[in-house]
Structure formats: structure tokens, C-alpha cells
Coordinates of C-alpha atoms in Angstrom, one line a residue:
Chain A
X10 CA -41.0 -23.1 -54.0
X11 CA -40.7 -19.6 -52.7
X12 CA -39.1 -19.9 -49.2
X13 CA -41.9 -17.8 -47.7
X14 CA -44.6 -20.0 -49.1
X15 CA -42.7 -23.1 -48.1
X16 CA -42.5 -22.0 -44.5
X17 CA -46.2 -21.2 -44.6
X18 CA -46.9 -24.7 -46.0
X19 CA -44.8 -26.1 -43.2
X20 CA -46.8 -24.3 -40.6
X21 CA -50.2 -25.4 -42.0
X22 CA -49.0 -29.0 -42.4
X23 CA -47.6 -28.9 -38.9
X24 CA -50.8 -27.7 -37.4
X25 CA -52.9 -30.2 -39.3
X26 CA -50.6 -33.1 -38.2
X27 CA -50.5 -31.8 -34.6
X28 CA -54.2 -31.4 -34.4
X29 CA -54.7 -34.9 -35.9
X30 CA -52.4 -36.5 -33.4
X31 CA -54.2 -34.8 -30.5
X32 CA -57.6 -35.9 -31.8
X33 CA -56.3 -39.4 -32.4
X34 CA -54.9 -39.5 -28.8
X35 CA -58.2 -38.4 -27.3
X36 CA -60.2 -40.9 -29.4
X37 CA -57.8 -43.7 -28.3
X38 CA -58.3 -42.7 -24.8
X39 CA -62.1 -42.7 -25.1
X40 CA -62.0 -46.0 -26.9
X41 CA -60.0 -47.7 -24.2
X42 CA -62.1 -45.9 -21.6
X43 CA -61.8 -47.5 -18.2
X44 CA -65.6 -47.1 -17.8
X45 CA -65.9 -49.8 -20.3
X46 CA -65.5 -53.0 -18.3
X47 CA -67.8 -55.9 -17.6
X48 CA -69.0 -56.2 -14.0
X49 CA -69.2 -59.6 -12.3
X50 CA -72.9 -59.8 -13.0
X51 CA -72.4 -59.7 -16.8
X52 CA -69.4 -62.0 -16.8
X53 CA -71.1 -64.6 -14.6
X54 CA -74.4 -64.2 -16.4
X55 CA -72.8 -65.0 -19.8
X56 CA -73.3 -61.5 -21.2
X57 CA -69.6 -61.0 -21.8
X58 CA -68.2 -62.4 -25.1
X59 CA -66.0 -65.6 -24.8
X60 CA -62.6 -65.5 -26.4
X61 CA -62.5 -61.8 -27.2
X62 CA -60.1 -59.3 -25.5
X63 CA -62.2 -57.6 -22.9
X64 CA -61.9 -55.8 -19.6
X65 CA -63.7 -56.9 -16.5
X66 CA -63.7 -55.5 -13.0
X67 CA -64.8 -56.3 -9.5
X68 CA -63.8 -56.6 -5.9
X69 CA -61.2 -59.3 -4.9
X70 CA -63.2 -61.7 -2.6
X71 CA -61.6 -62.1 0.8
X72 CA -59.7 -65.4 1.2
X73 CA -60.0 -66.2 -2.5
X74 CA -56.4 -65.4 -3.6
X75 CA -54.4 -68.6 -4.4
X76 CA -50.7 -68.0 -5.2
X77 CA -48.3 -70.5 -6.6
X78 CA -45.0 -69.1 -5.3
X79 CA -42.9 -71.1 -7.8
X80 CA -44.5 -70.1 -11.0
X81 CA -46.1 -66.7 -10.2
X82 CA -49.5 -68.2 -11.1
X83 CA -52.3 -66.7 -9.2
X84 CA -56.0 -67.1 -9.1
X85 CA -58.6 -65.1 -7.3
X86 CA -62.4 -64.5 -7.4
X87 CA -63.9 -61.1 -8.3
X88 CA -67.2 -60.3 -6.8
X89 CA -69.8 -57.5 -6.7
X90 CA -70.8 -58.6 -3.2
X91 CA -74.3 -59.1 -4.6
X92 CA -74.0 -62.8 -5.4
X93 CA -72.3 -62.6 -8.8
X94 CA -68.7 -63.7 -9.0
X95 CA -66.1 -65.2 -11.4
X96 CA -62.6 -66.7 -11.1
X97 CA -59.6 -65.0 -12.6
X98 CA -56.4 -66.7 -13.4
X99 CA -53.2 -64.7 -14.0
X100 CA -49.5 -65.3 -14.3
X101 CA -47.2 -62.5 -13.4
X102 CA -46.4 -59.9 -10.8
X103 CA -49.5 -58.4 -9.2
X104 CA -49.6 -54.6 -8.6
X105 CA -48.7 -53.4 -5.1
X106 CA -52.3 -52.2 -4.6
X107 CA -53.7 -55.6 -5.2
X108 CA -55.2 -57.0 -2.1
X109 CA -58.3 -58.7 -0.8
X110 CA -61.3 -56.4 -0.7
X111 CA -59.7 -54.0 -3.2
X112 CA -61.3 -53.2 -6.6
X113 CA -59.3 -54.3 -9.6
X114 CA -59.7 -54.2 -13.4
X115 CA -58.5 -57.3 -15.3
X116 CA -57.8 -57.4 -19.0
X117 CA -57.8 -60.6 -21.0
X118 CA -60.3 -63.1 -22.3
X119 CA -63.1 -65.2 -20.9
X120 CA -62.6 -68.9 -21.4
X121 CA -65.5 -71.2 -22.3
X122 CA -65.4 -72.8 -18.8
X123 CA -66.2 -69.4 -17.2
X124 CA -62.7 -68.6 -16.0
X125 CA -61.2 -65.3 -16.9
X126 CA -57.6 -65.5 -18.2
X127 CA -56.1 -62.2 -17.5
X128 CA -53.1 -60.8 -19.3
X129 CA -53.1 -57.6 -17.1
X130 CA -54.3 -56.8 -13.7
X131 CA -54.8 -53.1 -12.8
X132 CA -55.4 -51.8 -9.3
X133 CA -56.7 -48.3 -8.5
X134 CA -56.4 -46.6 -5.2
X135 CA -57.9 -43.5 -3.6
X136 CA -56.2 -40.2 -2.9
X137 CA -55.4 -41.0 0.8
X138 CA -51.9 -41.5 1.9
X139 CA -50.8 -42.3 5.4
X140 CA -48.1 -44.1 7.4
X141 CA -48.7 -47.7 8.3
X142 CA -49.0 -47.0 12.1
X143 CA -51.8 -44.5 11.4
X144 CA -53.6 -46.9 9.1
X145 CA -53.7 -49.4 11.9
X146 CA -55.4 -46.9 14.2
X147 CA -58.0 -45.8 11.6
X148 CA -59.1 -49.2 10.4
X149 CA -62.3 -47.6 9.2
X150 CA -60.4 -45.5 6.7
X151 CA -59.3 -48.5 4.6
X152 CA -62.9 -49.5 4.2
X153 CA -63.8 -46.4 2.2
X154 CA -66.1 -46.9 -0.7
X155 CA -64.1 -48.4 -3.5
X156 CA -63.3 -46.2 -6.5
X157 CA -64.7 -48.8 -8.9
X158 CA -68.3 -47.9 -9.4
X159 CA -70.7 -50.4 -10.8
X160 CA -73.3 -47.9 -11.8
X161 CA -71.2 -46.6 -14.6
Chain B
X29 CA -42.0 2.3 -7.8
X30 CA -45.5 3.1 -9.2
X31 CA -47.0 0.2 -11.0
X32 CA -47.4 2.0 -14.3
X33 CA -43.7 2.9 -14.4
X34 CA -42.8 -0.7 -13.7
X35 CA -45.2 -1.8 -16.6
X36 CA -43.4 0.6 -19.0
X37 CA -39.9 -0.3 -17.8
X38 CA -40.8 -4.0 -18.4
X39 CA -40.9 -2.9 -22.1
X40 CA -37.2 -2.0 -21.9
X41 CA -35.0 -5.0 -22.5
X42 CA -31.9 -3.3 -21.1
X43 CA -33.6 -2.5 -17.8
X44 CA -34.9 -6.0 -17.6
X45 CA -31.4 -7.4 -18.2
X46 CA -29.8 -5.3 -15.6
X47 CA -32.5 -5.9 -13.0
X48 CA -32.6 -9.7 -13.4
X49 CA -28.9 -10.6 -13.0
X50 CA -28.9 -11.1 -9.3
X51 CA -32.4 -12.7 -9.3
X52 CA -31.1 -15.6 -11.3
X53 CA -28.6 -16.4 -8.6
X54 CA -31.0 -15.8 -5.7
X55 CA -33.7 -18.1 -7.2
X56 CA -31.1 -20.6 -8.4
X57 CA -29.6 -21.0 -4.9
X58 CA -33.1 -21.2 -3.3
X59 CA -34.2 -23.8 -5.8
X60 CA -31.1 -25.9 -5.1
X61 CA -31.4 -25.7 -1.4
X62 CA -35.2 -26.3 -1.3
X63 CA -35.1 -29.2 -3.8
X64 CA -32.2 -31.0 -1.9
X65 CA -33.9 -30.5 1.5
X66 CA -37.3 -31.5 0.2
X67 CA -36.1 -34.6 -1.7
X68 CA -33.9 -35.9 1.2
X69 CA -36.7 -35.3 3.6
X70 CA -39.1 -37.1 1.4
X71 CA -36.7 -40.0 0.6
X72 CA -35.3 -40.7 4.0
X73 CA -37.4 -39.2 6.7
X74 CA -41.1 -39.2 5.6
X75 CA -42.9 -42.3 6.6
X76 CA -43.7 -45.0 4.0
X77 CA -47.3 -45.3 2.8
X78 CA -49.5 -48.0 4.4
X79 CA -50.4 -49.5 1.0
X80 CA -47.6 -48.6 -1.4
X81 CA -44.6 -48.7 0.9
X82 CA -41.6 -46.8 -0.4
X83 CA -42.6 -46.4 -4.1
X84 CA -44.8 -43.6 -2.8
X85 CA -41.7 -41.5 -2.4
X86 CA -41.8 -40.9 -6.1
X87 CA -44.6 -38.4 -5.3
X88 CA -42.0 -35.9 -4.2
X89 CA -40.7 -35.5 -7.7
X90 CA -43.8 -36.5 -9.7
X91 CA -46.3 -34.0 -8.2
X92 CA -44.0 -30.9 -8.3
X93 CA -43.0 -31.5 -12.0
X94 CA -46.6 -32.1 -12.9
X95 CA -47.7 -28.9 -11.2
X96 CA -44.9 -26.7 -12.6
X97 CA -45.4 -28.1 -16.2
X98 CA -49.0 -26.8 -16.1
X99 CA -48.1 -23.5 -14.4
X100 CA -45.5 -22.9 -17.1
X101 CA -48.1 -23.5 -19.8
X102 CA -50.5 -21.0 -18.0
X103 CA -47.6 -18.5 -18.2
X104 CA -47.2 -19.2 -21.9
X105 CA -50.9 -18.6 -22.4
X106 CA -50.8 -15.4 -20.4
X107 CA -47.7 -14.3 -22.4
X108 CA -49.7 -15.1 -25.6
X109 CA -52.6 -12.9 -24.5
X110 CA -50.3 -10.0 -23.6
X111 CA -48.5 -10.3 -26.9
X112 CA -51.6 -10.4 -29.0
X113 CA -53.3 -7.5 -27.1
X114 CA -50.4 -5.2 -26.0
X115 CA -47.6 -6.3 -28.3
X116 CA -45.1 -6.3 -25.5
X117 CA -41.6 -7.5 -26.4
X118 CA -41.2 -9.3 -23.1
X119 CA -44.2 -11.4 -23.7
X120 CA -42.8 -12.6 -27.0
X121 CA -39.5 -13.4 -25.3
X122 CA -41.3 -15.4 -22.5
X123 CA -43.2 -17.2 -25.3
X124 CA -39.9 -18.1 -27.0
X125 CA -37.9 -19.1 -23.9
X126 CA -40.3 -20.9 -21.4
X127 CA -41.1 -23.8 -23.8
X128 CA -38.0 -26.1 -23.3
X129 CA -38.4 -26.0 -19.5
X130 CA -42.1 -26.7 -19.6
X131 CA -41.6 -29.5 -22.1
X132 CA -38.9 -31.2 -20.0
X133 CA -41.0 -30.9 -16.8
X134 CA -44.0 -32.4 -18.6
X135 CA -41.9 -35.3 -19.9
X136 CA -40.5 -35.8 -16.4
X137 CA -44.0 -35.9 -14.9
X138 CA -45.1 -38.5 -17.5
X139 CA -41.9 -40.5 -17.0
X140 CA -42.1 -40.6 -13.2
X141 CA -45.8 -41.3 -13.4
X142 CA -45.1 -44.3 -15.6
X143 CA -42.3 -45.6 -13.4
X144 CA -44.6 -45.2 -10.4
X145 CA -47.6 -46.8 -12.1
X146 CA -45.7 -50.0 -13.1
X147 CA -45.4 -51.5 -9.6
X148 CA -48.4 -49.7 -8.1
X149 CA -51.2 -50.0 -10.7
X150 CA -49.7 -52.8 -12.6
X151 CA -49.0 -50.9 -15.9
X152 CA -46.6 -48.3 -17.3
X153 CA -49.3 -46.6 -19.2
X154 CA -53.1 -46.5 -19.4
X155 CA -55.2 -44.5 -21.7
X156 CA -57.2 -42.7 -19.1
X157 CA -58.3 -39.1 -19.2
X158 CA -55.5 -37.8 -16.8
X159 CA -52.6 -39.4 -18.5
X160 CA -53.9 -38.7 -22.0
X161 CA -54.5 -35.0 -21.3
X162 CA -50.9 -34.8 -19.9
X163 CA -49.6 -36.4 -23.1
X164 CA -51.6 -33.7 -25.1
X165 CA -49.8 -31.1 -22.9
X166 CA -46.5 -32.6 -24.0
X167 CA -47.6 -32.4 -27.7
X168 CA -48.6 -28.7 -27.2
X169 CA -45.1 -28.0 -26.0
X170 CA -43.7 -29.9 -29.0
X171 CA -46.0 -27.8 -31.2
X172 CA -44.9 -24.5 -29.7
X173 CA -41.3 -25.5 -30.2
X174 CA -41.7 -26.7 -33.7
X175 CA -43.9 -23.8 -34.8
X176 CA -41.1 -21.3 -33.8
X177 CA -38.5 -23.3 -35.7
X178 CA -40.8 -23.5 -38.8
X179 CA -41.4 -19.8 -39.2
X180 CA -38.3 -17.8 -39.9
X181 CA -39.9 -14.4 -39.3
X182 CA -39.7 -13.6 -35.6
X183 CA -42.9 -11.5 -35.5
X184 CA -45.0 -14.0 -37.4
X185 CA -43.6 -16.9 -35.3
X186 CA -44.4 -15.0 -32.1
X187 CA -48.0 -14.4 -33.1
X188 CA -48.6 -18.0 -34.3
X189 CA -47.1 -19.3 -31.0
X190 CA -49.3 -16.9 -29.1
X191 CA -52.4 -18.3 -30.7
X192 CA -51.4 -21.9 -30.2
X193 CA -50.5 -21.2 -26.6
X194 CA -53.8 -19.5 -25.9
X195 CA -55.9 -22.3 -27.6
X196 CA -54.0 -24.9 -25.7
X197 CA -54.9 -23.4 -22.3
X198 CA -58.2 -25.2 -22.6
X199 CA -56.2 -28.4 -21.9
X200 CA -55.2 -27.2 -18.4
X201 CA -58.7 -27.4 -16.7
X202 CA -59.2 -30.7 -18.6
X203 CA -56.0 -32.1 -16.9
X204 CA -57.1 -30.8 -13.5
X205 CA -60.7 -32.1 -13.5
X206 CA -60.1 -35.2 -15.6
X207 CA -59.9 -37.3 -12.5
X208 CA -63.4 -36.0 -11.4
X209 CA -65.1 -36.0 -14.7
X210 CA -64.1 -39.4 -15.9
X211 CA -63.3 -42.7 -14.3
X212 CA -59.5 -42.8 -14.4
X213 CA -57.0 -45.2 -13.0
X214 CA -55.3 -42.0 -11.6
X215 CA -56.7 -41.2 -8.2
X216 CA -58.4 -37.8 -7.5
X217 CA -56.4 -34.9 -6.1
X218 CA -54.9 -35.4 -2.6
X219 CA -54.8 -31.6 -2.1
X220 CA -57.8 -29.4 -2.5
X221 CA -58.2 -25.8 -1.6
X222 CA -61.4 -26.4 0.3
X223 CA -60.5 -29.5 2.3
X224 CA -57.7 -30.7 4.5
X225 CA -55.1 -32.7 2.5
X226 CA -55.7 -36.5 2.5
X227 CA -52.2 -36.9 3.9
X228 CA -50.6 -36.2 7.3
X229 CA -48.2 -33.2 7.6
X230 CA -45.1 -35.4 7.9
X231 CA -45.8 -36.6 4.4
X232 CA -47.0 -33.4 2.7
X233 CA -44.4 -30.9 4.2
X234 CA -41.5 -32.3 2.2
X235 CA -43.8 -32.1 -0.9
X236 CA -44.6 -28.5 -0.2
X237 CA -40.8 -27.8 0.1
X238 CA -40.2 -29.4 -3.3
X239 CA -43.1 -27.6 -4.9
X240 CA -41.7 -24.3 -3.7
X241 CA -38.2 -25.4 -4.9
X242 CA -39.4 -26.3 -8.4
X243 CA -41.1 -22.9 -8.7
X244 CA -37.8 -21.2 -7.8
X245 CA -36.2 -23.3 -10.5
X246 CA -38.8 -22.2 -13.0
X247 CA -38.0 -18.6 -12.0
X248 CA -34.2 -19.1 -12.3
X249 CA -34.3 -21.0 -15.6
X250 CA -36.9 -18.7 -17.1
X251 CA -35.0 -15.5 -16.1
X252 CA -31.7 -16.9 -17.3
X253 CA -33.2 -17.9 -20.7
X254 CA -34.9 -14.5 -21.0
X255 CA -31.6 -12.7 -20.3
X256 CA -30.0 -14.7 -23.1
X257 CA -32.8 -14.0 -25.4
X258 CA -32.5 -10.2 -24.7
X259 CA -28.8 -10.3 -25.5
X260 CA -29.5 -12.1 -28.8
X261 CA -32.2 -9.7 -29.9
X262 CA -30.2 -6.6 -28.8
X263 CA -27.0 -7.9 -30.2
X264 CA -26.3 -4.8 -32.2
X265 CA -27.2 -2.2 -29.6
X266 CA -24.5 -0.1 -27.9
X267 CA -25.1 -1.5 -24.5
X268 CA -24.8 -5.2 -25.5
X269 CA -21.7 -4.4 -27.5
X270 CA -20.1 -2.8 -24.5
X271 CA -21.1 -5.8 -22.4
X272 CA -19.5 -8.2 -24.9
X273 CA -16.3 -6.1 -25.2
X274 CA -16.0 -6.0 -21.4
X275 CA -15.8 -9.8 -21.1
Chain C
X18 CA -35.4 -41.4 9.8
X19 CA -37.6 -44.2 8.4
X20 CA -34.8 -46.5 7.5
X21 CA -32.5 -48.5 9.8
X22 CA -29.5 -48.8 7.7
X23 CA -28.1 -47.1 4.6
X24 CA -28.5 -50.3 2.7
X25 CA -32.2 -50.2 3.6
X26 CA -32.4 -46.7 2.3
X27 CA -30.9 -47.7 -1.0
X28 CA -33.2 -50.7 -1.3
X29 CA -36.4 -48.7 -0.7
X30 CA -38.2 -51.9 0.3
X31 CA -38.4 -53.7 -3.0
X32 CA -38.8 -50.4 -5.0
X33 CA -35.2 -49.2 -5.1
X34 CA -35.0 -49.4 -8.9
X35 CA -38.2 -47.4 -9.4
X36 CA -37.5 -44.7 -6.9
X37 CA -33.9 -44.1 -7.8
X38 CA -34.6 -44.2 -11.5
X39 CA -37.1 -41.4 -11.1
X40 CA -34.8 -39.2 -9.0
X41 CA -31.8 -40.0 -11.2
X42 CA -33.7 -39.0 -14.4
X43 CA -35.0 -35.9 -12.6
X44 CA -31.5 -34.8 -11.7
X45 CA -30.4 -35.3 -15.3
X46 CA -33.3 -33.3 -16.7
X47 CA -32.8 -30.4 -14.3
X48 CA -29.0 -30.3 -14.8
X49 CA -29.6 -30.5 -18.6
X50 CA -31.8 -27.4 -18.5
X51 CA -29.2 -25.5 -16.5
X52 CA -26.2 -26.7 -18.5
X53 CA -27.8 -26.0 -21.8
X54 CA -28.5 -22.4 -20.9
X55 CA -25.0 -21.9 -19.7
X56 CA -23.5 -23.4 -22.9
X57 CA -25.7 -21.2 -25.0
X58 CA -24.8 -18.1 -23.0
X59 CA -21.1 -18.8 -23.4
X60 CA -21.5 -19.4 -27.1
X61 CA -23.4 -16.1 -27.5
X62 CA -20.6 -14.1 -26.0
X63 CA -17.9 -16.0 -28.0
X64 CA -19.7 -15.4 -31.3
X65 CA -20.6 -11.8 -30.5
X66 CA -17.0 -11.0 -29.6
X67 CA -15.8 -12.7 -32.8
X68 CA -18.3 -10.7 -34.9
X69 CA -17.3 -7.5 -33.3
X70 CA -13.6 -8.2 -34.0
X71 CA -14.4 -8.9 -37.6
X72 CA -16.4 -5.7 -37.9
X73 CA -13.6 -3.6 -36.4
X74 CA -11.1 -5.3 -38.8
X75 CA -13.4 -4.5 -41.8
X76 CA -13.8 -0.9 -40.8
X77 CA -10.1 -0.3 -40.2

């Protein structure tokens, strides 16, 4: 092929492939959109499919976290503070931002007994950073509305 | 110097080369000092975060690299516009030389974000709008790099890159506002023009130092790369030959 | 100073690996940018000088 034409072909091919990759990335992102998770109401109400890989989210209920320090097994209850809640079991290291009262997203499958077996636990936090001493003083700051929004 | 004269002189590679020599050093030294001071300050003296502890110190490298990778892309977009409209040689050279730096800073921002995300969020990677749009930025840099390699004719390559750079600018506001427009695992901006930062001064001052430092680094690296590009393109002129012979 | 000892500073709580990995890679990337430019600049002068010598030899 004429070198000039070959380089032109190269360019066109390149742009097509590049644009394809970008679109694919965006579609993957939309597909795995974090908006798409089942709130406690739907998990507890039996609306979430059993056995399929799904995402669920909620607030970690105070006092519900049970750790087994030898095996890294942990279980906790996710709630919407409106009466709906379900138990999550997980084995592994929890993210630093995981704590009681914090919103988390769990990925895994719902068992037939109503327990959620998580393969991944994700914690989000807000844009506020502060030293520990300051956090103790402004206790109210920690109780900011959680970034997980059930209306979505 | 009147602005118009400066504008025309910018069109002269030789003038550019002679003027920029000391600036590379000034900016380079400033970048080194600022980045060392800012990083040591952030690593050793800034307080730990009340929720994240010490992993939060990754912010002092993550945020500056993320900011400068987007600024570099904006610069490429501006250079693309200037090249397409005014056909300025300097714009073409900026378009050719700023890509590797921007690419490496984008990769660094993604890498530090992943390493920070693992202990903090619980995952290296998540397909949310912020992380994906940053990945698209990396691919845009790859595209600009590969496009120039693929087209042998300098002028054609310059124009093709200018178009791609301009089109890609759309991605910059998407990166910025992704955290507000979509529900992302990435938290919203800590610093906003209209509000006080959601961080005390003893935490954001070192960050400001490092941001300033990384901009100086951008200036130094870009100028040095530009000077080299000028030499390459003017290889056969009298003044470059004299310069080579004098070494 | 927010650390008592130098060992504490290196440990970064339990996040030493993560923090130092980030800073280490950042130093490498920045140094890589600078060194690559310096190498390319040296190569330019070397090759340009060689080219000029060849041309002088040809014209002589």
C-alpha cells in the first residue's frame, strides 16, 4: 500500500478504536453505576433476586457489628432507619471508613435465608477532613447526612 | 514590552529559545523546593485525619497530580485552538511536547487514587463517573501521543492532534462535575471557589504548597521540552548550528 | 510533628505500604520525566554535531 494511504488508514483505524474504547468505558461505568443498588427495604421485602450478583446498600446499624478476630469473618446489619434491615456476612478486611452509623455498599449475593453474603464492602465518605482532636470537639459534624441517598 | 510585540516574538523560535533558558532553571529549582517542603510538611507535620488516619496523607500527591493533569490538557486544548485559528508554530510545539508530562501525571493520579482507595473505600477500582472520566483522560493522552506517531507529516499530525485535543476538552468539565452529577464513590470537592475549604489550614496549607510546586514542575518540564523541540525543528538554521558547534 | 518516633513515621499507622508506595512511584515518575528530557537533549547535540562533521567532511 502507498505509505501515505497506509498512514491515513492507521489514523482512521486508530480514531475508531480509540472512540470505541472510550464509549465502552463509559457504558461499563453506567452499567455498574453505583446508583443501582438495592436499599434495605427491597432486600428485606424480598424484591431483590436471590443468588444473583447484586449490590445492596444501607447504614450500618449501631451495635450490630460482630467480628471474629481469628478468621476475619464479620457480620453486621444494614438498615434504612425506617424499620427495614438485613444481615450481611463478609470475610475479609473492612475498609477504614467502615463504622457503625456509616453508609456502605455491599456486593455479593442474597442467600435464601435472607442473609446477604458479601464479596466486597465499599464505604464512601464526605469531603470533610479534620484532625481527630477537632472531630471530638465538633461531634455534630460526624452526623452529617450520609452520602448514600435512598431516593435515587 | 507591548503585548503585540510579545505576541509576534512568540512566533520566533530563536527568541523563545534564548528567553527560556534561565526560566527552566528558576522553575525547576522552585518546583524541587516547593514539592520537597510540601510533601515533608504533609507527611510528617500535618495532623492525621479523624476517620482515615495516615493514609489521608496520600492526598498531598494525589490531588496535585490530578489537578495538573487536567490543566495540562486544557493547555493542549488551547494550543489546539491557537494552532487551528492562527497557525502559530509555538502552539504546534506545545501540542507535541506537553503530552508525555500530562500522560504521566494522569497515570500517577489514577495510581495514587487506587492505592488510596484500597484501604479507605475497600477497593482499588470502581467504575464510577469520576474514576472513569479520569481514565478517559488517560486514553485521550494516549490518543494524542499515538496520533502524532502515526502521521509522518508534521503539519498534518499537528492539525489532527489539535482537533483531538479540542474535542477532548469536553471531558474536563465532566471530570470536575462528575462527583456532583452522579452518585460516585469518590467524594465531592473539598475545595470550592465559593466556600471555605472543608479542611483546616494545617491540612490544606501543605497541599497548596504542593499544588504550586507541581505547576512549577509543569512549567519547567514543558519549557525544557519546548526548547528541545525548537532545536530539532531548527536543526539546519545558522543559529542552531552555531549552538551545536559551540558545545 | 505528628509522629513520636522515626519508626512511627515510617509505619504511618498501618498504612506505611500505601503511603510510601504512592510517594515512591511519584518520585520515580517525576524523575523519569526530567531524566528522559535530559537524555534526549544530550542525544540531540551528539547527533547534530556528528551530522555537521559529516557534512563538513563531504564538502571538503
